[in-house]
mmCIF file of C-alpha atoms in Angstrom:
data_model
loop_
_atom_site.group_PDB
_atom_site.id
_atom_site.type_symbol
_atom_site.label_atom_id
_atom_site.label_comp_id
_atom_site.label_asym_id
_atom_site.label_seq_id
_atom_site.Cartn_x
_atom_site.Cartn_y
_atom_site.Cartn_z
ATOM 1 C CA MET A 292 95.755 85.115 102.339
ATOM 2 C CA LEU A 293 98.895 83.197 103.170
ATOM 3 C CA THR A 294 98.890 80.477 105.755
ATOM 4 C CA ARG A 295 99.487 81.959 109.170
ATOM 5 C CA LEU A 296 102.848 80.363 109.831
ATOM 6 C CA PRO A 297 105.222 83.000 111.275
ATOM 7 C CA LEU A 298 108.472 81.284 110.414
ATOM 8 C CA LEU A 299 111.168 81.332 113.068
ATOM 9 C CA LEU A 300 113.437 84.336 112.651
ATOM 10 C CA LEU A 301 116.791 85.308 114.034
ATOM 11 C CA GLY A 302 117.202 85.754 117.737
ATOM 12 C CA VAL A 303 114.554 83.230 118.772
ATOM 13 C CA VAL A 304 114.327 82.137 122.367
ATOM 14 C CA LEU A 305 115.264 78.561 123.105
ATOM 15 C CA PHE A 306 112.367 76.632 124.604
ATOM 16 C CA ALA A 307 114.060 73.678 126.237
ATOM 17 C CA ALA A 308 111.858 70.602 126.169
ATOM 18 C CA PRO A 309 111.812 68.404 129.261
ATOM 19 C CA THR A 310 113.876 65.274 129.001
ATOM 20 C CA ALA A 311 111.760 62.232 128.193
ATOM 21 C CA ILE A 312 112.467 58.728 127.010
ATOM 22 C CA ALA A 313 111.372 58.324 123.398
ATOM 23 C CA ALA A 314 110.143 55.151 121.737
ATOM 24 C CA PRO A 315 112.061 53.985 118.684
ATOM 25 C CA ALA A 316 111.179 55.808 115.491
ATOM 26 C CA ALA A 317 108.960 54.143 112.913
ATOM 27 C CA PRO A 318 111.379 53.257 110.084
ATOM 28 C CA GLY A 319 111.150 53.285 106.317
ATOM 29 C CA ALA A 320 108.565 56.007 105.731
ATOM 30 C CA ARG A 321 108.823 58.579 102.908
ATOM 31 C CA LEU A 322 107.331 61.983 102.262
ATOM 32 C CA SER A 323 104.833 62.163 99.424
ATOM 33 C CA ALA A 324 106.154 62.927 95.954
ATOM 34 C CA PRO A 325 105.944 66.633 95.096
ATOM 35 C CA ALA A 326 102.823 67.717 93.223
ATOM 36 C CA ALA A 327 102.351 70.425 90.618
ATOM 37 C CA GLY A 328 102.825 73.830 92.208
ATOM 38 C CA ASP A 329 105.100 72.611 95.021
ATOM 39 C CA LEU A 330 108.470 74.324 95.494
ATOM 40 C CA VAL A 331 111.081 71.579 95.570
ATOM 41 C CA GLY A 332 114.748 71.819 94.658
ATOM 42 C CA GLU A 333 116.365 69.095 92.581
ATOM 43 C CA ARG A 334 119.907 70.410 92.324
ATOM 44 C CA LEU A 335 121.513 72.134 95.277
ATOM 45 C CA THR A 336 124.050 74.929 95.098
ATOM 46 C CA ALA A 337 126.863 75.869 97.443
ATOM 47 C CA ASP A 338 127.821 78.905 95.351
ATOM 48 C CA VAL A 339 126.332 81.445 97.757
ATOM 49 C CA PRO A 340 127.817 83.965 100.204
ATOM 50 C CA ALA A 341 128.372 82.752 103.745
ATOM 51 C CA VAL A 342 125.767 83.856 106.259
ATOM 52 C CA SER A 343 126.545 86.293 109.046
ATOM 53 C CA ALA A 344 128.702 84.920 111.829
ATOM 54 C CA ALA A 345 126.405 86.673 114.310
ATOM 55 C CA ILE A 346 123.415 84.492 113.473
ATOM 56 C CA ASP A 347 121.868 82.632 116.420
ATOM 57 C CA ARG A 348 122.853 78.960 116.339
ATOM 58 C CA ALA A 349 120.791 77.736 119.285
ATOM 59 C CA PRO A 350 118.320 74.983 118.337
ATOM 60 C CA VAL A 351 114.634 75.569 118.981
ATOM 61 C CA ALA A 352 111.408 73.593 118.579
ATOM 62 C CA MET A 353 107.846 74.553 119.406
ATOM 63 C CA SER A 354 104.245 73.791 118.564
ATOM 64 C CA TRP A 355 100.831 75.258 119.252
ATOM 65 C CA PRO A 356 97.237 74.193 118.575
ATOM 66 C CA ILE A 357 95.237 75.671 115.722
ATOM 67 C CA ASP A 358 92.035 77.557 116.412
ATOM 68 C CA GLN A 359 89.430 75.191 115.001
ATOM 69 C CA ALA A 360 87.256 78.166 114.080
ATOM 70 C CA ALA A 361 89.954 79.504 111.734
ATOM 71 C CA ASP A 362 89.052 79.292 108.068
ATOM 72 C CA ASP A 363 92.086 80.939 106.452
ATOM 73 C CA LEU A 364 94.580 78.067 106.402
ATOM 74 C CA GLN A 365 95.860 77.298 102.932
ATOM 75 C CA ALA A 366 98.176 74.385 102.303
ATOM 76 C CA LYS A 367 99.128 76.007 99.013
ATOM 77 C CA PRO A 368 99.216 79.798 99.443
ATOM 78 C CA ALA A 369 98.312 81.674 96.281
ATOM 79 C CA ALA A 370 100.797 84.106 94.778
ATOM 80 C CA HIS A 371 99.913 87.792 94.765
ATOM 81 C CA ARG A 372 97.819 88.919 91.801
ATOM 82 C CA ALA A 373 98.464 92.482 90.663
ATOM 83 C CA ASP A 374 95.630 94.371 88.943
ATOM 84 C CA SER A 375 96.382 97.530 86.986
ATOM 85 C CA ARG A 376 94.312 100.345 85.541
ATOM 86 C CA SER A 377 97.349 102.350 84.548
ATOM 87 C CA TRP A 378 100.216 102.354 82.090
ATOM 88 C CA TRP A 379 103.583 104.050 81.664
ATOM 89 C CA ARG A 380 106.199 104.542 78.998
ATOM 90 C CA ARG A 381 109.579 106.270 78.779
ATOM 91 C CA VAL A 382 109.386 108.623 75.780
ATOM 92 C CA ASP A 383 112.343 110.403 74.199
ATOM 93 C CA VAL A 384 112.590 114.083 73.275
ATOM 94 C CA ALA A 385 112.060 113.679 69.519
ATOM 95 C CA ALA A 386 108.974 111.478 69.957
ATOM 96 C CA LEU A 387 107.375 113.961 72.351
ATOM 97 C CA ALA A 388 108.028 116.832 69.961
ATOM 98 C CA ALA A 389 106.338 114.896 67.123
ATOM 99 C CA GLY A 390 103.521 113.598 69.310
ATOM 100 C CA VAL A 391 103.038 110.242 71.069
ATOM 101 C CA PRO A 392 99.814 108.180 71.258
ATOM 102 C CA LEU A 393 97.934 108.670 74.498
ATOM 103 C CA PRO A 394 95.115 106.084 74.601
ATOM 104 C CA ILE A 395 92.525 107.077 77.213
ATOM 105 C CA SER A 396 89.662 104.733 78.168
ATOM 106 C CA GLN A 397 88.163 106.799 81.016
ATOM 107 C CA PRO A 398 87.258 110.503 80.953
ATOM 108 C CA GLY A 399 89.168 112.536 83.516
ATOM 109 C CA ALA A 400 92.256 110.299 83.552
ATOM 110 C CA LEU A 401 95.245 111.238 85.715
ATOM 111 C CA LEU A 402 98.453 112.090 83.867
ATOM 112 C CA LYS A 403 101.846 112.077 85.613
ATOM 113 C CA LEU A 404 104.919 113.350 83.753
ATOM 114 C CA SER A 405 108.425 112.870 85.151
ATOM 115 C CA PRO A 406 111.285 114.466 83.140
ATOM 116 C CA GLN A 407 114.399 112.340 83.498
ATOM 117 C CA ASP A 408 116.604 115.407 84.009
ATOM 118 C CA GLY A 409 114.499 116.585 86.954
ATOM 119 C CA ALA A 410 113.628 119.897 85.285
ATOM 120 C CA ALA A 411 110.210 121.345 86.098
ATOM 121 C CA LEU A 412 107.616 120.700 83.411
ATOM 122 C CA GLY A 413 104.914 123.341 83.114
ATOM 123 C CA VAL A 414 101.531 122.954 81.476
ATOM 124 C CA ASP A 415 102.489 125.609 78.918
ATOM 125 C CA ALA A 416 105.054 123.155 77.451
ATOM 126 C CA LEU A 417 102.300 120.648 76.639
ATOM 127 C CA GLU A 418 99.845 120.234 73.789
ATOM 128 C CA LEU A 419 97.049 117.708 73.345
ATOM 129 C CA VAL A 420 95.269 116.456 70.232
ATOM 130 C CA ASP A 421 91.859 114.875 70.869
ATOM 131 C CA PRO A 422 90.401 111.845 68.984
ATOM 132 C CA GLN A 423 88.670 114.221 66.535
ATOM 133 C CA GLY A 424 91.958 115.896 65.660
ATOM 134 C CA ARG A 425 91.320 119.140 67.564
ATOM 135 C CA VAL A 426 94.465 120.680 69.056
ATOM 136 C CA TYR A 427 94.440 122.087 72.594
ATOM 137 C CA ARG A 428 97.036 124.038 74.492
ATOM 138 C CA GLY A 429 98.057 122.237 77.670
ATOM 139 C CA ALA A 430 96.253 124.778 79.868
ATOM 140 C CA ASP A 431 93.022 124.244 77.925
ATOM 141 C CA ALA A 432 92.988 120.436 78.195
ATOM 142 C CA LEU A 433 94.801 119.644 81.442
ATOM 143 C CA ARG A 434 94.185 120.717 85.020
ATOM 144 C CA PRO A 435 97.278 120.764 87.300
ATOM 145 C CA LEU A 436 96.737 118.447 90.249
ATOM 146 C CA ALA A 437 99.691 119.557 92.336
ATOM 147 C CA GLU A 438 102.845 121.569 91.944
ATOM 148 C CA PRO A 439 106.154 119.666 92.325
ATOM 149 C CA THR A 440 106.896 121.634 95.517
ATOM 150 C CA HIS A 441 103.579 120.508 96.998
ATOM 151 C CA LEU A 442 104.440 116.907 96.205
ATOM 152 C CA ARG A 443 107.810 117.246 97.885
ATOM 153 C CA ASP A 444 106.363 118.941 100.956
ATOM 154 C CA ALA A 445 103.787 116.157 101.270
ATOM 155 C CA GLY A 446 106.543 113.540 101.281
ATOM 156 C CA ALA A 447 105.362 111.970 97.999
ATOM 157 C CA PRO A 448 108.075 109.688 96.531
ATOM 158 C CA PHE A 449 107.990 111.257 93.064
ATOM 159 C CA ALA A 450 111.055 112.141 91.030
ATOM 160 C CA PRO A 451 112.188 115.798 90.938
ATOM 161 C CA GLY A 452 110.323 117.793 88.299
ATOM 162 C CA THR A 453 107.282 115.496 88.359
ATOM 163 C CA ALA A 454 104.036 117.195 87.349
ATOM 164 C CA MET A 455 100.520 115.766 87.629
ATOM 165 C CA PHE A 456 97.393 116.711 85.689
ATOM 166 C CA THR A 457 93.848 115.531 85.158
ATOM 167 C CA LEU A 458 92.430 115.427 81.652
ATOM 168 C CA ARG A 459 89.281 117.511 81.228
ATOM 169 C CA PRO A 460 86.430 114.989 81.637
ATOM 170 C CA ASP A 461 84.340 116.597 78.878
ATOM 171 C CA LEU A 462 87.035 115.688 76.344
ATOM 172 C CA GLY A 463 85.944 112.072 76.777
ATOM 173 C CA ALA A 464 87.939 108.960 75.936
ATOM 174 C CA GLY A 465 89.735 107.695 72.846
ATOM 175 C CA ALA A 466 93.027 107.975 70.990
ATOM 176 C CA PHE A 467 94.655 111.247 72.102
ATOM 177 C CA VAL A 468 98.115 112.493 71.137
ATOM 178 C CA LEU A 469 100.486 114.210 73.581
ATOM 179 C CA ARG A 470 103.139 116.703 72.479
ATOM 180 C CA ALA A 471 105.716 118.308 74.744
ATOM 181 C CA ARG A 472 108.703 120.609 74.521
ATOM 182 C CA VAL A 473 111.332 119.066 76.777
ATOM 183 C CA ARG A 474 115.102 118.704 77.006
ATOM 184 C CA ALA A 475 115.225 115.117 78.290
ATOM 185 C CA PRO A 476 113.178 111.916 78.039
ATOM 186 C CA VAL A 477 109.973 111.851 80.095
ATOM 187 C CA LEU A 478 108.296 108.995 81.950
ATOM 188 C CA VAL A 479 104.631 109.260 80.962
ATOM 189 C CA HIS A 480 102.265 107.609 83.460
ATOM 190 C CA VAL A 481 98.483 107.446 82.968
ATOM 191 C CA LEU A 482 96.131 106.274 85.736
ATOM 192 C CA GLU A 483 92.433 105.576 85.156
ATOM 193 C CA ARG A 484 91.275 104.691 88.643
ATOM 194 C CA ASP A 485 87.640 103.807 87.929
ATOM 195 C CA ALA A 486 88.036 102.397 84.421
ATOM 196 C CA ASP A 487 86.314 99.147 83.479
ATOM 197 C CA ALA A 488 89.375 97.935 81.563
ATOM 198 C CA TRP A 489 92.180 96.355 83.603
ATOM 199 C CA LEU A 490 95.189 94.075 83.328
ATOM 200 C CA SER A 491 95.987 91.356 85.848
ATOM 201 C CA LEU A 492 99.378 89.715 86.365
ATOM 202 C CA GLU A 493 100.049 86.657 88.501
ATOM 203 C CA PRO A 494 103.098 84.359 88.710
ATOM 204 C CA ASP A 495 102.496 80.722 89.599
ATOM 205 C CA SER A 496 104.464 81.264 92.809
ATOM 206 C CA ASP A 497 105.893 84.191 94.729
ATOM 207 C CA VAL A 498 109.147 82.209 95.200
ATOM 208 C CA VAL A 499 111.173 80.514 92.470
ATOM 209 C CA LEU A 500 114.402 78.565 92.740
ATOM 210 C CA ALA A 501 117.377 79.903 90.801
ATOM 211 C CA GLY A 502 117.767 77.929 87.587
ATOM 212 C CA GLY A 503 114.183 76.645 87.789
ATOM 213 C CA ARG A 504 111.082 77.676 85.854
ATOM 214 C CA LEU A 505 108.754 80.638 86.264
ATOM 215 C CA GLN A 506 105.220 80.649 84.912
ATOM 216 C CA VAL A 507 103.336 83.901 84.432
ATOM 217 C CA ARG A 508 99.657 84.483 83.616
ATOM 218 C CA ALA A 509 97.977 87.732 82.575
ATOM 219 C CA ARG A 510 94.459 88.805 81.611
ATOM 220 C CA LEU A 511 93.326 91.920 79.778
ATOM 221 C CA ARG A 512 89.696 92.543 80.672
ATOM 222 C CA ASP A 513 86.851 94.967 80.187
ATOM 223 C CA GLY A 514 84.800 94.352 83.309
ATOM 224 C CA GLN A 515 84.685 90.550 83.460
ATOM 225 C CA THR A 516 85.040 90.067 79.700
ATOM 226 C CA ASP A 517 88.401 88.862 78.425
ATOM 227 C CA LEU A 518 89.832 90.962 75.619
ATOM 228 C CA LYS A 519 92.161 89.905 72.823
ATOM 229 C CA ALA A 520 95.253 92.059 73.078
ATOM 230 C CA ARG A 521 96.518 93.812 69.983
ATOM 231 C CA SER A 522 99.957 93.545 71.543
ATOM 232 C CA ILE A 523 101.275 92.068 74.789
ATOM 233 C CA SER A 524 104.825 91.539 76.024
ATOM 234 C CA GLY A 525 106.650 90.875 79.280
ATOM 235 C CA GLU A 526 109.887 91.669 81.071
ATOM 236 C CA LEU A 527 111.679 90.049 83.991
ATOM 237 C CA ILE A 528 113.872 92.691 85.605
ATOM 238 C CA ALA A 529 116.686 91.739 87.993
ATOM 239 C CA PRO A 530 117.586 93.975 90.939
ATOM 240 C CA ASP A 531 120.687 95.145 89.049
ATOM 241 C CA GLY A 532 118.542 96.207 86.078
ATOM 242 C CA GLU A 533 119.315 93.273 83.799
ATOM 243 C CA THR A 534 116.163 92.690 81.743
ATOM 244 C CA THR A 535 114.912 89.515 80.101
ATOM 245 C CA ARG A 536 112.072 90.059 77.630
ATOM 246 C CA PHE A 537 109.562 87.309 76.938
ATOM 247 C CA ALA A 538 106.464 86.674 74.836
ATOM 248 C CA LEU A 539 103.045 85.557 76.046
ATOM 249 C CA THR A 540 100.600 83.338 74.183
ATOM 250 C CA ARG A 541 96.820 83.306 74.498
ATOM 251 C CA GLY A 542 95.170 80.266 76.031
ATOM 252 C CA ALA A 543 91.753 78.735 75.422
ATOM 253 C CA ASP A 544 90.399 80.490 78.546
ATOM 254 C CA GLY A 545 91.289 83.955 77.194
ATOM 255 C CA SER A 546 94.297 84.476 79.450
ATOM 256 C CA TYR A 547 97.894 84.992 78.331
ATOM 257 C CA GLY A 548 100.714 82.868 79.682
ATOM 258 C CA ALA A 549 104.464 82.412 79.558
ATOM 259 C CA ASP A 550 106.801 79.715 80.830
ATOM 260 C CA LEU A 551 110.341 81.029 81.134
ATOM 261 C CA PRO A 552 113.597 80.010 82.792
ATOM 262 C CA ALA A 553 114.235 81.628 86.136
ATOM 263 C CA PRO A 554 117.515 83.520 86.554
ATOM 264 C CA ARG A 555 120.463 81.321 87.451
ATOM 265 C CA ARG A 556 121.766 83.857 89.959
ATOM 266 C CA PRO A 557 119.662 84.424 93.083
ATOM 267 C CA ALA A 558 119.109 87.932 94.368
ATOM 268 C CA LYS A 559 120.517 89.186 97.639
ATOM 269 C CA PRO A 560 118.441 88.248 100.704
ATOM 270 C CA GLY A 561 115.188 90.175 100.796
ATOM 271 C CA VAL A 562 115.624 91.658 97.293
ATOM 272 C CA LEU A 563 113.012 90.855 94.616
ATOM 273 C CA HIS A 564 112.913 90.490 90.850
ATOM 274 C CA THR A 565 110.239 92.489 89.013
ATOM 275 C CA ILE A 566 107.807 91.100 86.445
ATOM 276 C CA GLN A 567 106.268 93.668 84.102
ATOM 277 C CA ILE A 568 103.601 93.190 81.412
ATOM 278 C CA HIS A 569 102.597 95.757 78.761
ATOM 279 C CA ALA A 570 99.327 95.231 76.882
ATOM 280 C CA GLU A 571 97.188 97.133 74.397
ATOM 281 C CA GLY A 572 93.721 96.412 73.024
ATOM 282 C CA VAL A 573 90.304 97.797 72.183
ATOM 283 C CA THR A 574 87.076 97.412 74.143
ATOM 284 C CA ALA A 575 83.811 96.236 72.593
ATOM 285 C CA ARG A 576 82.823 99.913 72.436
ATOM 286 C CA GLY A 577 85.856 100.634 70.264
ATOM 287 C CA VAL A 578 87.766 102.499 72.993
ATOM 288 C CA PRO A 579 91.551 101.956 72.878
ATOM 289 C CA ILE A 580 93.206 100.760 76.096
ATOM 290 C CA ARG A 581 96.784 100.425 77.246
ATOM 291 C CA ARG A 582 97.869 98.862 80.520
ATOM 292 C CA THR A 583 101.077 98.055 82.388
ATOM 293 C CA ALA A 584 101.059 95.623 85.319
ATOM 294 C CA THR A 585 103.911 94.956 87.715
ATOM 295 C CA ASN A 586 104.466 92.140 90.195
ATOM 296 C CA ALA A 587 107.433 90.686 92.051
ATOM 297 C CA VAL A 588 108.997 87.301 92.668
ATOM 298 C CA SER A 589 111.762 86.129 94.976
ATOM 299 C CA VAL A 590 114.561 84.186 93.246
ATOM 300 C CA VAL A 591 116.385 82.081 95.848
ATOM 301 C CA ALA A 592 119.253 79.603 95.929
ATOM 302 C CA PRO A 593 118.376 75.962 96.770
ATOM 303 C CA THR A 594 120.940 75.498 99.538
ATOM 304 C CA ALA A 595 119.284 72.473 101.194
ATOM 305 C CA ARG A 596 116.476 69.987 100.670
ATOM 306 C CA TYR A 597 114.573 67.273 102.430
ATOM 307 C CA THR A 598 115.866 63.806 101.534
ATOM 308 C CA GLY A 599 112.298 62.481 101.483
ATOM 309 C CA ALA A 600 112.749 60.227 104.497
ATOM 310 C CA VAL A 601 110.621 60.746 107.604
ATOM 311 C CA ALA A 602 110.594 59.047 110.983
ATOM 312 C CA VAL A 603 108.064 59.393 113.791
ATOM 313 C CA GLU A 604 108.557 58.647 117.457
ATOM 314 C CA ALA A 605 106.450 59.059 120.582
ATOM 315 C CA ALA A 606 108.105 60.549 123.672
ATOM 316 C CA GLY A 607 107.223 59.412 127.150
ATOM 317 C CA ASP A 608 105.663 62.773 128.023
ATOM 318 C CA GLY A 609 103.121 62.590 125.181
ATOM 319 C CA ARG A 610 105.065 64.518 122.594
ATOM 320 C CA LEU A 611 105.137 63.403 118.968
ATOM 321 C CA ARG A 612 108.445 63.885 117.149
ATOM 322 C CA VAL A 613 108.678 64.037 113.375
ATOM 323 C CA ARG A 614 112.270 63.671 112.219
ATOM 324 C CA LEU A 615 113.065 65.071 108.777
ATOM 325 C CA PRO A 616 116.538 64.323 107.344
ATOM 326 C CA VAL A 617 117.949 67.052 105.117
ATOM 327 C CA GLU A 618 120.838 67.411 102.694
ATOM 328 C CA VAL A 619 122.707 70.712 103.085
ATOM 329 C CA ALA A 620 124.900 72.296 100.426
ATOM 330 C CA ALA A 621 125.736 75.558 102.224
ATOM 331 C CA ALA A 622 125.887 75.933 105.998
ATOM 332 C CA SER A 623 123.213 78.122 107.592
ATOM 333 C CA ARG A 624 120.467 78.178 110.158
ATOM 334 C CA PHE A 625 117.541 76.240 108.694
ATOM 335 C CA ALA A 626 113.931 76.039 109.844
ATOM 336 C CA ALA A 627 111.263 73.426 109.219
ATOM 337 C CA SER A 628 107.559 74.096 109.676
ATOM 338 C CA ALA A 629 104.357 72.213 108.958
ATOM 339 C CA VAL A 630 100.676 72.028 109.807
ATOM 340 C CA LEU A 631 99.774 68.700 111.400
ATOM 341 C CA HIS A 632 96.340 67.316 110.509
ATOM 342 C CA GLY A 633 94.606 64.753 112.701
ATOM 343 C CA THR A 634 91.624 62.467 112.227
ATOM 344 C CA ASN A 635 88.258 63.385 113.731
ATOM 345 C CA ARG A 636 85.439 61.070 114.845
ATOM 346 C CA ALA A 637 84.017 61.034 111.330
ATOM 347 C CA GLY A 638 87.338 59.761 110.000
ATOM 348 C CA LYS A 639 88.152 63.006 108.217
ATOM 349 C CA LEU A 640 91.353 65.013 108.482
ATOM 350 C CA GLN A 641 91.346 68.501 109.971
ATOM 351 C CA PRO A 642 94.146 70.858 111.073
ATOM 352 C CA LEU A 643 95.415 70.126 114.556
ATOM 353 C CA GLY A 644 98.497 72.239 115.218
ATOM 354 C CA VAL A 645 101.583 73.982 113.883
ATOM 355 C CA GLY A 646 105.097 72.729 114.477
ATOM 356 C CA GLN A 647 108.325 74.634 113.927
ATOM 357 C CA ALA A 648 111.976 73.786 114.493
ATOM 358 C CA ALA A 649 115.229 75.541 113.647
ATOM 359 C CA ARG A 650 118.927 74.869 114.129
ATOM 360 C CA TRP A 651 122.329 75.511 112.605
ATOM 361 C CA LEU A 652 123.352 72.874 110.051
ATOM 362 C CA GLU A 653 126.737 72.442 108.418
ATOM 363 C CA SER A 654 127.014 71.244 104.834
ATOM 364 C CA GLY A 655 126.332 67.538 104.426
ATOM 365 C CA PRO A 656 123.629 65.366 105.997
ATOM 366 C CA GLY A 657 121.543 66.858 108.787
ATOM 367 C CA GLU A 658 118.166 66.638 110.439
ATOM 368 C CA LEU A 659 115.353 68.885 111.638
ATOM 369 C CA THR A 660 112.815 67.544 114.126
ATOM 370 C CA LEU A 661 109.303 68.881 114.539
ATOM 371 C CA GLU A 662 107.874 68.326 118.014
ATOM 372 C CA PHE A 663 104.162 68.450 118.771
ATOM 373 C CA ASP A 664 103.574 68.577 122.519
ATOM 374 C CA ALA A 665 100.777 66.763 124.341
ATOM 375 C CA ALA A 666 98.722 69.949 124.776
ATOM 376 C CA THR A 667 98.778 70.578 121.041
ATOM 377 C CA LEU A 668 97.900 66.988 120.192
ATOM 378 C CA THR A 669 94.933 66.792 122.572
ATOM 379 C CA ALA A 670 93.486 70.300 122.260
ATOM 380 C CA ALA A 671 91.183 69.513 119.342
ATOM 381 C CA GLY A 672 90.301 65.953 120.346
ATOM 382 C CA LEU A 673 91.860 64.515 117.192
ATOM 383 C CA HIS A 674 93.935 61.369 116.766
ATOM 384 C CA GLY A 675 95.969 59.493 114.202
ATOM 385 C CA PRO A 676 96.458 58.819 111.377
ATOM 386 C CA TYR A 677 98.217 62.161 111.072
ATOM 387 C CA GLU A 678 99.214 64.048 107.939
ATOM 388 C CA LEU A 679 101.747 66.816 107.333
ATOM 389 C CA ARG A 680 100.615 69.710 105.170
ATOM 390 C CA ASP A 681 102.219 72.998 104.130
ATOM 391 C CA LEU A 682 105.672 71.583 104.819
ATOM 392 C CA ARG A 683 108.340 74.260 104.450
ATOM 393 C CA LEU A 684 112.109 74.527 104.643
ATOM 394 C CA VAL A 685 113.611 77.974 105.144
ATOM 395 C CA ASP A 686 117.232 79.069 104.894
ATOM 396 C CA GLN A 687 116.997 81.655 107.660
ATOM 397 C CA GLY A 688 120.507 82.941 107.157
ATOM 398 C CA ARG A 689 119.597 83.960 103.609
ATOM 399 C CA LEU A 690 115.916 84.770 104.247
ATOM 400 C CA ALA A 691 114.790 82.237 101.643
ATOM 401 C CA THR A 692 111.968 79.698 101.527
ATOM 402 C CA ILE A 693 113.530 76.790 99.605
ATOM 403 C CA HIS A 694 110.863 74.091 99.999
ATOM 404 C CA ARG A 695 107.089 74.399 100.165
ATOM 405 C CA GLN A 696 104.905 71.339 99.769
ATOM 406 C CA ALA A 697 101.131 71.451 100.084
ATOM 407 C CA ARG A 698 100.659 67.804 101.147
ATOM 408 C CA ALA A 699 103.721 66.043 102.459
ATOM 409 C CA GLY A 700 102.050 62.726 103.278
ATOM 410 C CA THR A 701 100.484 60.589 105.970
ATOM 411 C CA LEU A 702 102.789 59.905 108.888
ATOM 412 C CA PRO A 703 103.549 56.329 109.888
ATOM 413 C CA ALA A 704 102.426 55.185 113.329
ATOM 414 C CA ALA A 705 104.872 56.241 116.013
ATOM 415 C CA GLY A 706 107.163 53.587 117.377
ATOM 416 C CA ARG A 707 106.447 52.572 120.961
#
């Protein structure tokens, strides 16, 4: 579960803080050096579209205490892991006429066929060969699950002409062959919902900076046993369809990994790149398996970054201000957020409160200031030394998280 930090969005309400005399800031402090897994930009880019002129430019800062009973805070949120018990392939007309391999690992598998020309595909146009070489007419081996009109009436987002069938369970599992008489290529999709064999796919992060690196890890498993794939390959698909194929190598732990360059061009705000892995193997029982797993990653432009400097000052009304200088390459509304940890009576750090601040920044040097009010600081009975964790920087105008650091460092004592 991701850290519960609802980042400031457009149209926020300005919470004006009362005027108070602040003590001088503690000078000379630096954020911690980034650690493995942190999202930190090294080279900024200004080659991005301008943000909407209608974006709210009013500055805002707020904080609130953390429920000390909460147990779901994560300084380093894990990326989504996709698990698949299905596979799909686009098969051309000639291959379907000759017969294409249809590996089935679970009796009663679901078969979805989507002709690319949208023409209806009836069961009488299909033929199935079982692992023993016996040939079955489509009607003798497959049970229609729904007619295309039923799918459309139910609001199912399937392509026109899509037909769905279940394989007769008594035919078992193994290496089947599918034949079909069609006029256009068909997307063949097999789903084995309760199968023991599955493929997982997980990037190292759900956000990657354009021009950076993307690491991908996959596992082909039968239950909890890692399998050695007979073949495995990956694709990174851009929103415009541009596809980069990559290889995966097996590690000592049985997983497969790849380290590849991220695209140099970021996607449009809110649009994701797709990662797709195809794998084939055989279980210990000798049953052939094929799986396709899909995940997504956001490729964003590093339009600003923290300089690494940090200054802390105490306001006369009990607020604690954390000033974070930034370098901006492309003007936008930027937001900073972090979880402040305080020290308890046992001398251990625990989460105290969340701080967020946002404002419009032009290109060049700028600053974002997190403010933790007195109520937030005293709610949990904690005190300094304080530490910033889950420090983020968001380009709100482009809907992009461009910095995420699990542990940003211990704060210097506030100047008084």
